[in-house]
Amino acid sequence: MVTEFNTWTPTRQTLEALQEQARAEYNEPNIVAKLVCGADLLESFNVPGLWKWEDIDKILGNHGVLVCRRQGSNPDQFIFKHDLCYKHRNNIRIVYEPVNN
C-alpha cells in the first residue's frame, strides 16, 4: 500500500513535540529527544534552502544528533567544516560500525 502525504512536519518541530510528550508521559524533565540519522542526512545541512539555519542550530544545540556512517560520507570532516556542526560538535555522536552501512 502506498500512502501519499501532502504535508510534512519539520524535523525540529517533531523533535520538540516528541521530547515534550516523553517528558510529560514519564514525568521526567531531563529527557532529550535526539535525531538519529545517516551521515548523508547530516551533510544535507549544507544544501542551500533545504534546512533553516535556525532549525539546524536548535536541533544540534537543544537535542543533539546520533550519526551512522554511510559509505562515501565523512561526517568527521563535515562537522569540522560546517559552522553550526562545529559549534555544537559535543552534541554530535558518530557511530562507527564494524560493517559498512
N, CA, C and O of each residue as an XYZ file, in Angstrom:
404
protein
N       0.845     -1.184      0.000
C       0.000      0.000      0.000
C       0.890      1.247      0.000
O       1.804      1.367      0.816
N       0.622      2.141     -0.893
C       1.370      3.391     -0.992
C       0.504      4.510     -0.436
O      -0.664      4.647     -0.798
N       1.083      5.300      0.438
C       0.367      6.433      1.019
C       1.085      7.706      0.611
O       2.312      7.791      0.677
N       0.312      8.688      0.191
C       0.897      9.971     -0.173
C       0.626     10.974      0.934
O      -0.462     11.012      1.509
N       1.625     11.776      1.219
C       1.483     12.843      2.193
C       1.594     14.171      1.460
O       2.524     14.395      0.685
N       0.632     15.042      1.719
C       0.644     16.349      1.085
C       1.357     17.387      1.946
O       1.680     18.477      1.476
N       1.597     17.048      3.189
C       2.287     17.961      4.084
C       3.374     17.196      4.820
O       3.402     15.966      4.823
N       4.255     17.944      5.435
C       5.299     17.335      6.245
C       5.522     18.226      7.453
O       5.183     19.409      7.441
N       6.088     17.653      8.479
C       6.387     18.398      9.692
C       7.894     18.570      9.773
O       8.630     17.587      9.684
N       8.365     19.790      9.938
C       9.800     19.998     10.056
C      10.399     19.177     11.206
O       9.763     18.984     12.242
N      11.602     18.710     11.007
C      12.291     17.850     11.972
C      12.369     18.494     13.347
O      12.150     17.830     14.360
N      12.676     19.766     13.386
C      12.782     20.463     14.682
C      11.475     20.384     15.453
O      11.480     20.100     16.650
N      10.353     20.632     14.780
C       9.056     20.575     15.450
C       8.748     19.165     15.939
O       8.189     18.989     17.021
N       9.107     18.174     15.156
C       8.878     16.788     15.544
C       9.686     16.437     16.783
O       9.153     15.840     17.718
N      10.963     16.798     16.804
C      11.804     16.524     17.970
C      11.266     17.229     19.218
O      11.228     16.638     20.297
N      10.853     18.477     19.073
C      10.318     19.221     20.217
C       9.053     18.575     20.748
O       8.882     18.455     21.961
N       8.152     18.153     19.844
C       6.898     17.523     20.258
C       7.150     16.176     20.939
O       6.550     15.880     21.971
N       8.033     15.366     20.364
C       8.355     14.072     20.966
C       8.995     14.242     22.341
O       8.696     13.493     23.271
N       9.867     15.223     22.460
C      10.530     15.474     23.730
C       9.524     15.885     24.795
O       9.563     15.372     25.913
N       8.633     16.795     24.465
C       7.627     17.242     25.435
C       6.686     16.106     25.817
O       6.314     15.976     26.984
N       6.301     15.288     24.853
C       5.426     14.152     25.121
C       6.112     13.155     26.065
O       5.496     12.679     27.019
N       7.371     12.845     25.802
C       8.103     11.908     26.648
C       8.298     12.468     28.057
O       8.179     11.739     29.041
N       8.592     13.742     28.146
C       8.777     14.365     29.461
C       7.490     14.298     30.282
O       7.520     14.011     31.479
N       6.358     14.565     29.624
C       5.071     14.524     30.321
C       4.688     13.090     30.694
O       4.249     12.830     31.814
N       4.856     12.176     29.764
C       4.450     10.788     29.996
C       5.256     10.133     31.110
O       4.707      9.378     31.912
N       6.542     10.413     31.165
C       7.410      9.789     32.161
C       7.703     10.693     33.350
O       8.471     10.330     34.241
N       7.081     11.883     33.361
C       7.282     12.849     34.437
C       8.776     13.050     34.716
O       9.223     13.048     35.862
N       9.523     13.223     33.630
C      10.980     13.360     33.708
C      11.400     14.569     32.873
O      11.428     14.487     31.645
N      11.724     15.684     33.518
C      12.022     16.907     32.777
C      13.343     16.906     32.012
O      13.588     17.804     31.207
N      14.193     15.912     32.252
C      15.513     15.914     31.621
C      15.622     15.023     30.387
O      16.718     14.849     29.854
N      14.516     14.460     29.926
C      14.551     13.639     28.718
C      14.869     14.526     27.521
O      14.304     15.610     27.372
N      15.779     14.059     26.671
C      16.150     14.797     25.462
C      15.936     13.900     24.254
O      16.485     12.800     24.187
N      15.143     14.366     23.303
C      14.933     13.638     22.053
C      16.109     13.931     21.131
O      16.438     15.093     20.890
N      16.733     12.895     20.622
C      17.880     13.028     19.720
C      17.458     12.688     18.294
O      16.558     11.878     18.074
N      18.115     13.311     17.345
C      17.927     12.969     15.942
C      18.903     11.843     15.609
O      20.111     11.992     15.789
N      18.383     10.723     15.129
C      19.216      9.610     14.683
C      19.158      9.618     13.161
O      18.077      9.574     12.574
N      20.330      9.676     12.524
C      20.340      9.804     11.071
C      21.623      9.245     10.484
O      22.578      8.947     11.201
N      21.624      9.112      9.196
C      22.834      8.743      8.488
C      23.667      9.984      8.224
O      23.168     11.109      8.275
N      24.941      9.762      7.942
C      25.845     10.878      7.672
C      25.388     11.680      6.460
O      25.653     12.878      6.369
N      24.698     11.018      5.524
C      24.198     11.728      4.350
C      23.167     12.784      4.741
O      23.131     13.863      4.149
N      22.326     12.480      5.736
C      21.360     13.480      6.187
C      22.078     14.621      6.889
O      21.747     15.787      6.671
N      23.046     14.306      7.720
C      23.824     15.363      8.376
C      24.436     16.288      7.334
O      24.393     17.509      7.479
N      25.002     15.710      6.294
C      25.629     16.517      5.248
C      24.618     17.342      4.460
O      24.986     18.320      3.809
N      23.334     16.948      4.516
C      22.299     17.732      3.832
C      22.062     19.074      4.524
O      21.390     19.941      3.966
N      22.606     19.261      5.736
C      22.517     20.560      6.404
C      23.192     21.636      5.556
O      22.935     22.825      5.747
N      24.034     21.237      4.639
C      24.778     22.179      3.807
C      24.094     22.460      2.468
O      24.600     23.252      1.674
N      22.948     21.818      2.210
C      22.234     22.022      0.952
C      21.438     23.328      1.049
O      20.550     23.443      1.894
N      21.743     24.308      0.200
C      21.055     25.605      0.272
C      19.535     25.463      0.151
O      19.029     24.807     -0.759
N      18.817     26.095      1.092
C      17.365     26.131      1.052
C      16.666     24.897      1.599
O      15.441     24.898      1.722
N      17.407     23.844      1.932
C      16.778     22.621      2.428
C      16.444     22.717      3.912
O      15.374     22.284      4.340
N      17.344     23.274      4.683
C      17.161     23.421      6.126
C      17.215     24.900      6.494
O      17.969     25.671      5.899
N      16.411     25.285      7.477
C      16.521     26.628      8.040
C      17.701     26.638      9.005
O      17.857     25.722      9.812
N      18.526     27.670      8.919
C      19.709     27.787      9.770
C      19.312     27.716     11.240
O      19.988     27.069     12.040
N      18.213     28.384     11.594
C      17.723     28.386     12.983
C      17.337     26.977     13.429
O      17.596     26.602     14.573
N      16.720     26.190     12.538
C      16.343     24.822     12.883
C      17.575     23.954     13.120
O      17.609     23.167     14.066
N      18.585     24.095     12.265
C      19.826     23.333     12.464
C      20.430     23.679     13.818
O      20.858     22.791     14.556
N      20.464     24.957     14.142
C      21.032     25.404     15.407
C      20.282     24.804     16.593
O      20.905     24.347     17.550
N      18.958     24.802     16.538
C      18.141     24.252     17.641
C      18.254     22.731     17.711
O      18.343     22.168     18.802
N      18.250     22.062     16.559
C      18.375     20.599     16.548
C      19.704     20.192     17.183
O      19.745     19.323     18.053
N      20.781     20.824     16.743
C      22.108     20.471     17.259
C      22.290     20.926     18.699
O      22.855     20.192     19.510
N      21.823     22.114     19.025
C      22.047     22.668     20.350
C      21.140     22.132     21.436
O      21.589     21.884     22.555
N      19.857     21.947     21.116
C      18.891     21.524     22.133
C      18.658     20.023     22.174
O      18.209     19.493     23.190
N      18.957     19.339     21.092
C      18.641     17.906     21.013
C      19.889     17.046     20.819
O      20.116     16.095     21.568
N      20.670     17.372     19.844
C      21.831     16.565     19.518
C      21.505     15.543     18.439
O      20.342     15.300     18.117
N      22.558     14.954     17.892
C      22.409     14.037     16.759
C      23.295     12.807     16.975
O      24.439     12.905     17.418
N      22.725     11.656     16.646
C      23.464     10.400     16.605
C      23.577     10.029     15.135
O      22.571      9.763     14.478
N      24.804     10.011     14.618
C      25.042      9.852     13.179
C      25.626      8.478     12.873
O      26.636      8.078     13.451
N      24.980      7.762     11.961
C      25.517      6.488     11.464
C      26.323      6.786     10.207
O      25.843      7.453      9.291
N      27.538      6.290     10.175
C      28.383      6.496      8.993
C      27.722      5.881      7.769
O      27.021      4.873      7.868
N      27.947      6.485      6.640
C      27.482      5.958      5.351
C      28.687      5.877      4.439
O      29.593      6.708      4.504
N      28.686      4.872      3.595
C      29.786      4.732      2.652
C      29.848      5.970      1.767
O      28.833      6.393      1.214
N      31.021      6.544      1.634
C      31.202      7.734      0.822
C      31.029      9.036      1.586
O      31.231     10.114      1.028
N      30.655      8.945      2.861
C      30.484     10.145      3.681
C      31.627     10.255      4.666
O      32.223      9.256      5.070
N      31.919     11.477      5.042
C      32.959     11.712      6.033
C      32.402     12.695      7.067
O      32.677     13.892      6.999
N      31.609     12.179      8.035
C      30.971     13.088      8.994
C      31.956     13.860      9.846
O      31.679     15.002     10.214
N      33.107     13.268     10.175
C      34.103     13.992     10.981
C      34.560     15.262     10.264
O      34.611     16.338     10.860
N      34.884     15.125      9.004
C      35.341     16.263      8.213
C      34.212     17.281      8.042
O      34.447     18.487      8.123
N      32.991     16.802      7.807
C      31.861     17.700      7.631
C      31.626     18.533      8.892
O      31.418     19.744      8.812
N      31.660     17.885     10.047
C      31.449     18.593     11.312
C      32.502     19.686     11.489
O      32.189     20.788     11.938
N      33.717     19.387     11.145
C      34.808     20.352     11.284
C      34.603     21.559     10.368
O      34.961     22.678     10.737
N      34.036     21.351      9.188
C      33.897     22.432      8.198
C      32.584     23.218      8.304
O      32.518     24.360      7.848
N      31.537     22.625      8.897
C      30.224     23.277      8.977
C      30.152     24.098     10.264
O      30.343     23.562     11.355
N      29.881     25.385     10.138
C      29.911     26.290     11.291
C      29.064     25.812     12.469
O      29.561     25.730     13.593
N      27.788     25.494     12.225
C      26.909     25.100     13.325
C      27.253     23.714     13.866
O      27.166     23.479     15.071
N      27.638     22.811     12.995
C      28.045     21.485     13.470
C      29.283     21.607     14.352
O      29.385     20.954     15.390
N      30.206     22.438     13.934
C      31.415     22.624     14.736
C      31.071     23.268     16.082
O      31.598     22.873     17.121
N      30.196     24.247     16.050
C      29.774     24.924     17.282
C      29.169     23.930     18.269
O      29.422     24.017     19.471
N      28.376     22.991     17.772
C      27.672     22.027     18.625
C      28.296     20.627     18.540
O      27.616     19.631     18.787
N      29.563     20.550     18.198
C      30.216     19.250     17.970
C      30.117     18.314     19.170
O      30.167     17.096     19.000
N      29.980     18.850     20.371
C      29.857     17.995     21.551
C      28.482     17.340     21.664
O      28.290     16.444     22.486
N      27.535     17.774     20.855
C      26.194     17.170     20.821
C      26.021     16.227     19.638
O      24.915     15.757     19.374
N      27.095     15.952     18.934
C      27.037     15.051     17.778
C      27.873     13.820     18.086
O      29.063     13.920     18.386
N      27.235     12.657     18.009
C      27.918     11.384     18.237
C      27.901     10.596     16.935
O      26.865     10.481     16.281
N      29.036     10.065     16.573
C      29.145      9.276     15.347
C      29.304      7.814     15.719
O      30.135      7.454     16.553
N      28.477      6.964     15.077
C      28.540      5.530     15.304
C      29.485      4.947     14.261
O      29.254      5.067     13.057
N      30.533      4.325     14.731
C      31.495      3.681     13.852
C      31.164      2.195     13.825
O      31.432      1.470     14.783
N      30.584      1.755     12.725
C      30.148      0.362     12.591
C      31.262     -0.517     12.042
O      32.040     -0.082     11.193
N      31.341     -1.759     12.528
C      32.365     -2.668     12.008
C      32.084     -3.107     10.569
O      32.986     -3.569      9.870
N      30.834     -2.960     10.132
C      30.443     -3.320      8.763
C      29.852     -2.075      8.127
O      29.076     -1.368      8.770
N      30.205     -1.786      6.863
C      29.667     -0.612      6.184
C      28.167     -0.681      6.079
O      27.599     -1.737      5.800
N      27.517      0.464      6.307
C      26.074      0.578      6.228
C      25.717      1.216      4.906
O      24.537      1.415      4.615
